[in-house]
């Protein structure tokens, strides 16, 4: 529960209420990014933009949206991985160049962004944002080809993770990198409009029928004529982000050929098999541990209870009283139920441990509320390596599992026992396990890291405060 | 899940950070009212006020709070039961009269407010708000006695529900009506400061030790000398609001001699005994049905699954696309998991049915997601009578259980079976069941209604828009 | 240019666009108060209120105004004389009491407000604002008579300055104290609607025909039947505020039987006669000295030049660079034109000197820009006594003319010569000079001060910060 | 009074409070643009940006500014000449390219922007704003030279008007086009910091000593070593904008070798000589006609009176009552003084007539207030040609003097006589009259118009709404 996703993207073609539908799509994808939101619509000639800081309903003025006559629109919600939110970094980015008006929304991170940016700068490009995403716009503008051919050449230069939704006055284009790191799904509304979305979760609200996932390497053109494959970059291997199942995606989404809920519950079942324990209750860390806890409870037969209650009215910042204890930040969100916990042996279920600081605070809260034994079970393997494909992980120095043994972690967290789900156990829950990226557990990155590691450190210094 | 509480109150005496502590207290009581919030602090001489519309962290500027030197403060969160939120109705109310500076925060509703108001107006009082609460301030000001004696006389004139926290420059005073309709608890911070709160839920965050509940009829003076009983109005009978257990209170609160979580889970267990059914899954309506569902599942042995996922980023208003279906408002908050529901027989657990419109939409969402059978189980008896003691219920004409039989409701909701928890089953879960008010189920109001029914209709017309 | 008016009031009866007309009326009266604004409208049954901090167009949402169906409305702009602007002090005040719904907007200050307030408090009244204005509402509510009779009795208890506009669902009522301290004029729109306003300045914009001034002591009822005198409190003497002509009123207003522009210019002419000087240019302090400067220039034959240019984009607060000089606050608003001033002998014209600090800064700016000689001419006598009738003056200790001789002031301001307009010269410019209050120059207050002096000191302590 | 300036620019190097000084500089230049404002500061390594919509004190958070440690900063106020204000058009623009971090603020308009933009787009550049200004950033980035050499080459490609202030982490650079269309002056603060500014008006407030104007064609490098000329593009002729004297510049500014006040007053004197008339009063249209009116009055001996009073609290938008007359928009800003005007023969002085619609309304207001004769005198020649060098003029079809004879205009405006200042009269008031651009009167544009005319029409369509 300590990791942050980069973003969610959503687009629609052929709907009289396109901007409003994108607004609602972004609202449903809000869990993928809460720092800023933007929508770009087109009426076939002009572009109309709305962007802002905060949640979708804070950043975007719905009233204005309804006055836009666009039949197509794309949108983006963002969690800033690179320091402070700058207005000019809010996506979708909109530019005018040799391909005319062009907007893009991006989920993922490139691993060769520094060298690409440097060589573009050498060639005279000027960068107005500090995002990876601006690179594709420069590459496209510099190709003296039509947009699709330019895309074919430009995408081949990108290394790393990207799910793109582009908008032009005459078409929406979606592209997914050949590894398929980040999800991207297609659907059709009852009125015939085509939809692209990071996840299927908005489909129920918007009466969208699921069509299929965009395949790794695929670039599709979507316009009034339907959906057509423009080209497909061949894929040596696939590398679906397993963390989408562990933590990021909504449980009610379908992606990478699996339903998130089922996979997440299966993690809990496997964990119960791999690391059983005698206990009174299974207690989930809400909401991240909820689904694995259901699996663990059902498989183990130990009843699940909600020993921690989550406060859903959390604001952005709180002034901490001088007198408050260390676990204050956790207590703002999670409150213990002493009547459930007191004198009980509990199995605490969470999805992952990153730095370990939050887990430690949660456990101290449980202890103080009277829990007699706390057995921590984590529904994923130890996170030992940073992600460079769109998840905001700290450096190895900060990853507790990269620095300590499981026993040392157990001791640090002050739990009676600690078990992580095994990599095999985890992969047994998904179809086609060979298609998943598990680099954050193993360090086996699906492709060379180019300048990504370097970028990670430098980017924070370069940008404005 | 369709009822609204009136408000939550919180006060502290003897803390250097009193305004910040009240801010955090109100934040923890946010579930009791989301329309406005206010804090009044005193440095022993002056009063300092902050009020605003919206959630606590929107309505109150924390930065300014920290600059206030008050050692005591009271606060209020409000759900407006009487139409639009007017700025001048935001509590705590602050006045200057024969008792000097006086502020009050109120949870509850008076049943003789119209006649009291009318007679005060006859005597020359001017009302600046449309709240019941202003009445007590007029009554106090008119008594030519000291504050405590004035309180004794004035409270005796009030009929109905009140938990009050008063603030003067030299003391905090708390009063609870002799029926004890609404909760009010006392605690002490580690630094010795005394706390009064609607519920215990803020105590964990703020390191407050629970002392006891304010007893029905009690008025207590809290100042640097500690907590002293000023007087106690004798109580013919008690009438604790059972709906705090059914829906309003946080599950991690203690009140009326019971832990909410345990009572709520017990409701589910009794329901499983009273109305068993053969089904694949127990599905809670999140979050209102969660705790009863745990009880139902454990007692029945039917596994619980989360077939409906709640969106926690809900904003205030959404523009509904013209093309959207009727259940749009429900879908914004609740999303089905077809992989869980499809082809399954489910027991759907919710806490209550008021108008029935929301329940009907939820069931249509479940059906559309593939649920084969839907057996609805409600963890409270049918709500047939309006509440006049601080809960915002509709009139009998709008209460579905006042208009239709259970079978008719079952048919309206389109469920395969429908069962409500019996009154006896419900009361079997609490200690001293004779102390509870069940008027919303039975119509047996603990005292005459005076002009309350009339007030209910008239108040909406009188006030400004 | 250092004094502040208390407020401006405006009302209209019988206009389909009443709230919008009041908005524009207040906009035209904005010079009378910039700290807050409020509008109350009625549809004959309910009241609709909008209030806020800041200028009229910041405080009031015009869009919402247009949706109000009121045929009558009153409004108020306020400069807070008593410390910080509190939301609950923003006028019009609205209450419900024995006279039904009642709203009031007030210009002026009572001199017996403390004793009235105290005795009301003794009788059980509760005060929710710290304004004088609330007193009349309590007095009215306590009279067991109809509204007009209650007004007759209640107004007779008020000592000091008041121009009131009351609104009820069925009539607008205007009252002016028997001295007539503050202005109040009547007009009729082309569509027949009746208007009451502090000044005539809004009449041109709103197509209002001037009818007459409300006479001192008069109370008028305005409704669909027209304007009718309810009663008239006999007036021993009149005491029109001469400072309206010196500084406060807009030059394009008519009041107290005179056009402000003509009176103000006449002040300058008299000053030229009384205090001639050999100089190159007449330089007005913009805009306060503009009209007297015209008079001085025309009478003396010395050409007028704009040696100081005013910046009209002044915001509320500016952070002063550490390196900036003392006259920074003046330079923000006034910029010298060295090409006009350099090496010249100038007659500087301003309307009044209060504390002297601003004048001193202005003169240092002129000197620095090269003015060789500065002869200061003030178009009013020395201000030696505080005002208790609605103008925010400092105490005698702060009034420079109460503490220093003219020669000492000349020396303090570092001017080559200094002359004030004589009282006789000033009064020679108005019709019926015996009708004017000149207490701020003479200390001859038109009536006893009651508790006003005491109030002045105490009020700042009483109120909240 | 109907024309709009493009913008004002301000920069400072070597001041610990650089961001605050730029804020105050922009505040003093506010008359040059009110739609948006921006400030970019540097600490020698990073850039810090603040931008926003509205006046400087609305757009920029002063509190945040004071926390920035920059020793250098540049700023910009903007009036959008091309439709709606887009956030990404707010200057200074900031980019990162082959010259590192670079920011620019621009006053002026290019006449070959379309062809430059098109050719840059052909070469692969992407445009993120719709401003002319972005062009110079692309040109600079594409030159494989150091910044100064790149500037030399890039500026030579620009046709039209530019006064630029650039900021890099190590220097501030200022450039002015060889015609010198728009002003740009240099100064030095008492603490040694160097300042560049559109006008001298901020110098008094900020204790800046005037050094000199940037010469047409000059590019200067400003850093801790002082001010050094980098290069100078030879100037065939100069073309200072005479309209700065007629209307735009503050009267208290010095530019183009003249003091604005003196020139503007001289216009009035010449006008009195060229077009005398028998009248009672000279009446200026405030504030635009004020200075010429002084000159006219002094030369003619006809006394000046303020027959129109300006309201200085004008907000952005006002809802016009349905019942209001046509001159409503003018009456919001200007109010007549009937006592001055009634029955009088007046000479009305204004600076220019563009469309004629405002003048016509003003005259109808004067007539209605009783003016017997209105003789209109304009302190500039008839505006017959659009400006392409930074002033927002309408097309010829909308310029009344391009469509009608003086007599026809007189008839349209309903004045008794109408005279414009002659071109020779106008030029007699400035030193080196041959250095001024008078194209808006004569159509003799100083250089070919390239694609400017075309741009004027197209740009509104291209951009987003």
mmCIF file of C-alpha atoms in Angstrom, chain A residues 15-17 20-21 23-24 27-32 34 55 57-58 62-63 66 189-191 200-202 204-207 250-254 258-259 261-262 265 281 287 290-291 294 298 303-307 309-325 328 331-340 365 368, chain B residues 15-17 20-21 23-24 27-31 34 55 57-58 62-63 66 189-191 200-207 250-254 258-259 261-262 265 281 287 290-291 294 298 303-307 309-325 328 331-340 365 368:
data_model
loop_
_atom_site.group_PDB
_atom_site.id
_atom_site.type_symbol
_atom_site.label_atom_id
_atom_site.label_comp_id
_atom_site.label_asym_id
_atom_site.label_seq_id
_atom_site.Cartn_x
_atom_site.Cartn_y
_atom_site.Cartn_z
ATOM 1 C CA UNK A 15 -19.836 9.969 -28.984
ATOM 2 C CA UNK A 16 -21.815 13.210 -28.832
ATOM 3 C CA UNK A 17 -20.984 13.400 -25.132
ATOM 4 C CA UNK A 20 -18.383 13.896 -20.294
ATOM 5 C CA UNK A 21 -17.755 10.208 -20.930
ATOM 6 C CA UNK A 23 -14.632 12.657 -17.371
ATOM 7 C CA UNK A 24 -16.507 9.666 -15.975
ATOM 8 C CA UNK A 27 -13.283 9.242 -12.403
ATOM 9 C CA UNK A 28 -13.404 5.434 -12.512
ATOM 10 C CA UNK A 29 -9.634 5.308 -13.072
ATOM 11 C CA UNK A 30 -8.953 7.766 -10.256
ATOM 12 C CA UNK A 31 -7.130 5.107 -8.209
ATOM 13 C CA UNK A 32 -4.368 5.196 -10.854
ATOM 14 C CA UNK A 34 -4.780 11.608 -7.959
ATOM 15 C CA UNK A 55 -8.877 14.745 -8.315
ATOM 16 C CA UNK A 57 -13.842 16.421 -10.124
ATOM 17 C CA UNK A 58 -11.613 19.148 -8.694
ATOM 18 C CA UNK A 62 -17.999 19.449 -15.719
ATOM 19 C CA UNK A 63 -20.237 22.349 -16.663
ATOM 20 C CA UNK A 66 -20.896 19.736 -21.445
ATOM 21 C CA UNK A 189 -20.552 1.748 -26.021
ATOM 22 C CA UNK A 190 -24.143 0.850 -26.732
ATOM 23 C CA UNK A 191 -24.259 3.825 -29.098
ATOM 24 C CA UNK A 200 -12.227 -2.235 -17.718
ATOM 25 C CA UNK A 201 -13.481 -0.722 -14.466
ATOM 26 C CA UNK A 202 -15.280 2.239 -16.132
ATOM 27 C CA UNK A 204 -20.016 -0.935 -16.257
ATOM 28 C CA UNK A 205 -20.793 2.691 -15.404
ATOM 29 C CA UNK A 206 -20.593 3.763 -19.033
ATOM 30 C CA UNK A 207 -22.395 0.842 -20.643
ATOM 31 C CA UNK A 250 -9.217 -2.142 -9.235
ATOM 32 C CA UNK A 251 -10.373 -5.636 -8.193
ATOM 33 C CA UNK A 252 -13.358 -5.243 -10.508
ATOM 34 C CA UNK A 253 -11.123 -4.876 -13.588
ATOM 35 C CA UNK A 254 -10.125 -7.410 -16.180
ATOM 36 C CA UNK A 258 -7.399 -12.332 -15.897
ATOM 37 C CA UNK A 259 -9.949 -10.905 -13.510
ATOM 38 C CA UNK A 261 -10.384 -10.044 -8.027
ATOM 39 C CA UNK A 262 -9.880 -13.722 -8.701
ATOM 40 C CA UNK A 265 -8.002 -13.822 -3.866
ATOM 41 C CA UNK A 281 -8.716 -14.070 13.104
ATOM 42 C CA UNK A 287 -8.375 -1.920 1.495
ATOM 43 C CA UNK A 290 -8.911 -7.216 1.569
ATOM 44 C CA UNK A 291 -9.027 -9.636 -1.328
ATOM 45 C CA UNK A 294 -10.730 -13.354 1.787
ATOM 46 C CA UNK A 298 -11.542 -19.226 3.141
ATOM 47 C CA UNK A 303 -12.608 -16.293 10.237
ATOM 48 C CA UNK A 304 -11.929 -12.857 8.781
ATOM 49 C CA UNK A 305 -12.679 -9.824 10.937
ATOM 50 C CA UNK A 306 -12.194 -6.119 10.260
ATOM 51 C CA UNK A 307 -9.840 -5.215 13.042
ATOM 52 C CA UNK A 309 -11.327 0.487 9.968
ATOM 53 C CA UNK A 310 -10.337 2.846 7.198
ATOM 54 C CA UNK A 311 -11.339 6.513 7.236
ATOM 55 C CA UNK A 312 -12.524 7.465 3.772
ATOM 56 C CA UNK A 313 -12.543 11.233 4.270
ATOM 57 C CA UNK A 314 -8.783 11.647 4.205
ATOM 58 C CA UNK A 315 -7.723 15.100 2.981
ATOM 59 C CA UNK A 316 -4.404 16.099 1.514
ATOM 60 C CA UNK A 317 -2.541 17.339 4.559
ATOM 61 C CA UNK A 318 -3.033 17.324 8.289
ATOM 62 C CA UNK A 319 -1.163 19.266 10.879
ATOM 63 C CA UNK A 320 0.150 16.808 13.378
ATOM 64 C CA UNK A 321 -0.222 17.828 17.030
ATOM 65 C CA UNK A 322 3.135 18.009 18.781
ATOM 66 C CA UNK A 323 1.830 15.607 21.345
ATOM 67 C CA UNK A 324 0.911 12.888 18.882
ATOM 68 C CA UNK A 325 2.718 9.622 18.597
ATOM 69 C CA UNK A 328 -0.137 9.356 13.669
ATOM 70 C CA UNK A 331 -3.917 6.321 12.501
ATOM 71 C CA UNK A 332 -5.370 9.113 10.348
ATOM 72 C CA UNK A 333 -6.334 6.461 7.840
ATOM 73 C CA UNK A 334 -6.671 3.300 9.907
ATOM 74 C CA UNK A 335 -8.370 2.924 13.250
ATOM 75 C CA UNK A 336 -8.189 -0.274 15.321
ATOM 76 C CA UNK A 337 -11.181 -2.075 16.835
ATOM 77 C CA UNK A 338 -9.931 -3.101 20.288
ATOM 78 C CA UNK A 339 -12.975 -5.298 20.918
ATOM 79 C CA UNK A 340 -11.925 -7.427 17.937
ATOM 80 C CA UNK A 365 -1.358 0.245 16.354
ATOM 81 C CA UNK A 368 -1.539 -1.109 21.337
ATOM 82 C CA UNK B 15 -4.947 21.489 25.772
ATOM 83 C CA UNK B 16 -2.421 23.913 24.241
ATOM 84 C CA UNK B 17 -3.381 22.569 20.841
ATOM 85 C CA UNK B 20 -6.070 21.329 16.193
ATOM 86 C CA UNK B 21 -7.307 18.489 18.385
ATOM 87 C CA UNK B 23 -10.114 19.612 13.979
ATOM 88 C CA UNK B 24 -8.864 16.033 14.131
ATOM 89 C CA UNK B 27 -12.281 14.648 11.004
ATOM 90 C CA UNK B 28 -12.832 11.346 12.806
ATOM 91 C CA UNK B 29 -16.534 12.148 13.230
ATOM 92 C CA UNK B 30 -16.884 13.185 9.581
ATOM 93 C CA UNK B 31 -19.248 10.250 8.870
ATOM 94 C CA UNK B 34 -20.414 16.286 5.657
ATOM 95 C CA UNK B 55 -15.794 18.456 4.723
ATOM 96 C CA UNK B 57 -10.532 19.842 5.784
ATOM 97 C CA UNK B 58 -12.314 21.994 3.209
ATOM 98 C CA UNK B 62 -5.660 24.251 9.614
ATOM 99 C CA UNK B 63 -2.892 26.805 9.252
ATOM 100 C CA UNK B 66 -2.501 26.511 14.711
ATOM 101 C CA UNK B 189 -5.836 12.844 26.810
ATOM 102 C CA UNK B 190 -2.440 11.717 27.983
ATOM 103 C CA UNK B 191 -1.701 15.363 28.787
ATOM 104 C CA UNK B 200 -15.111 7.148 20.820
ATOM 105 C CA UNK B 201 -13.766 6.797 17.305
ATOM 106 C CA UNK B 202 -11.380 9.809 17.550
ATOM 107 C CA UNK B 203 -9.871 8.548 20.794
ATOM 108 C CA UNK B 204 -7.305 6.251 19.258
ATOM 109 C CA UNK B 205 -5.911 8.927 16.903
ATOM 110 C CA UNK B 206 -5.751 11.496 19.667
ATOM 111 C CA UNK B 207 -4.442 9.314 22.486
ATOM 112 C CA UNK B 250 -18.444 3.996 13.098
ATOM 113 C CA UNK B 251 -17.967 0.247 13.769
ATOM 114 C CA UNK B 252 -14.865 1.092 15.783
ATOM 115 C CA UNK B 253 -16.856 3.178 18.285
ATOM 116 C CA UNK B 254 -18.183 2.287 21.699
ATOM 117 C CA UNK B 258 -21.755 -1.670 23.519
ATOM 118 C CA UNK B 259 -19.097 -1.931 20.868
ATOM 119 C CA UNK B 261 -18.744 -3.683 15.573
ATOM 120 C CA UNK B 262 -19.870 -6.523 17.796
ATOM 121 C CA UNK B 265 -21.955 -8.417 13.444
ATOM 122 C CA UNK B 281 -22.006 -16.275 -1.592
ATOM 123 C CA UNK B 287 -19.689 -0.425 3.354
ATOM 124 C CA UNK B 290 -20.108 -5.204 5.677
ATOM 125 C CA UNK B 291 -20.299 -6.057 9.357
ATOM 126 C CA UNK B 294 -19.434 -11.005 8.290
ATOM 127 C CA UNK B 298 -19.760 -16.922 9.734
ATOM 128 C CA UNK B 303 -18.469 -17.670 2.129
ATOM 129 C CA UNK B 304 -18.449 -13.879 1.854
ATOM 130 C CA UNK B 305 -17.251 -12.303 -1.391
ATOM 131 C CA UNK B 306 -17.047 -8.665 -2.457
ATOM 132 C CA UNK B 307 -19.329 -8.670 -5.453
ATOM 133 C CA UNK B 309 -16.713 -2.587 -5.198
ATOM 134 C CA UNK B 310 -17.141 0.905 -3.813
ATOM 135 C CA UNK B 311 -15.510 3.939 -5.422
ATOM 136 C CA UNK B 312 -14.014 6.088 -2.705
ATOM 137 C CA UNK B 313 -13.353 9.167 -4.846
ATOM 138 C CA UNK B 314 -16.974 10.233 -5.143
ATOM 139 C CA UNK B 315 -17.346 13.990 -5.622
ATOM 140 C CA UNK B 316 -20.359 16.123 -4.904
ATOM 141 C CA UNK B 317 -22.093 16.187 -8.275
ATOM 142 C CA UNK B 318 -21.772 14.441 -11.575
ATOM 143 C CA UNK B 319 -23.362 15.320 -14.835
ATOM 144 C CA UNK B 320 -25.191 12.259 -16.032
ATOM 145 C CA UNK B 321 -24.798 11.485 -19.737
ATOM 146 C CA UNK B 322 -28.126 11.465 -21.543
ATOM 147 C CA UNK B 323 -27.407 7.977 -22.703
ATOM 148 C CA UNK B 324 -26.890 6.528 -19.232
ATOM 149 C CA UNK B 325 -29.218 4.090 -17.601
ATOM 150 C CA UNK B 328 -26.281 5.559 -12.953
ATOM 151 C CA UNK B 331 -23.044 2.740 -10.393
ATOM 152 C CA UNK B 332 -21.030 5.869 -9.643
ATOM 153 C CA UNK B 333 -20.457 4.510 -6.167
ATOM 154 C CA UNK B 334 -20.788 0.751 -6.577
ATOM 155 C CA UNK B 335 -19.318 -1.375 -9.344
ATOM 156 C CA UNK B 336 -20.172 -5.055 -9.768
ATOM 157 C CA UNK B 337 -17.602 -7.852 -10.196
ATOM 158 C CA UNK B 338 -19.172 -10.070 -12.864
ATOM 159 C CA UNK B 339 -16.576 -12.833 -12.326
ATOM 160 C CA UNK B 340 -17.862 -13.159 -8.761
ATOM 161 C CA UNK B 365 -26.827 -3.848 -11.218
ATOM 162 C CA UNK B 368 -27.110 -7.298 -15.055
#
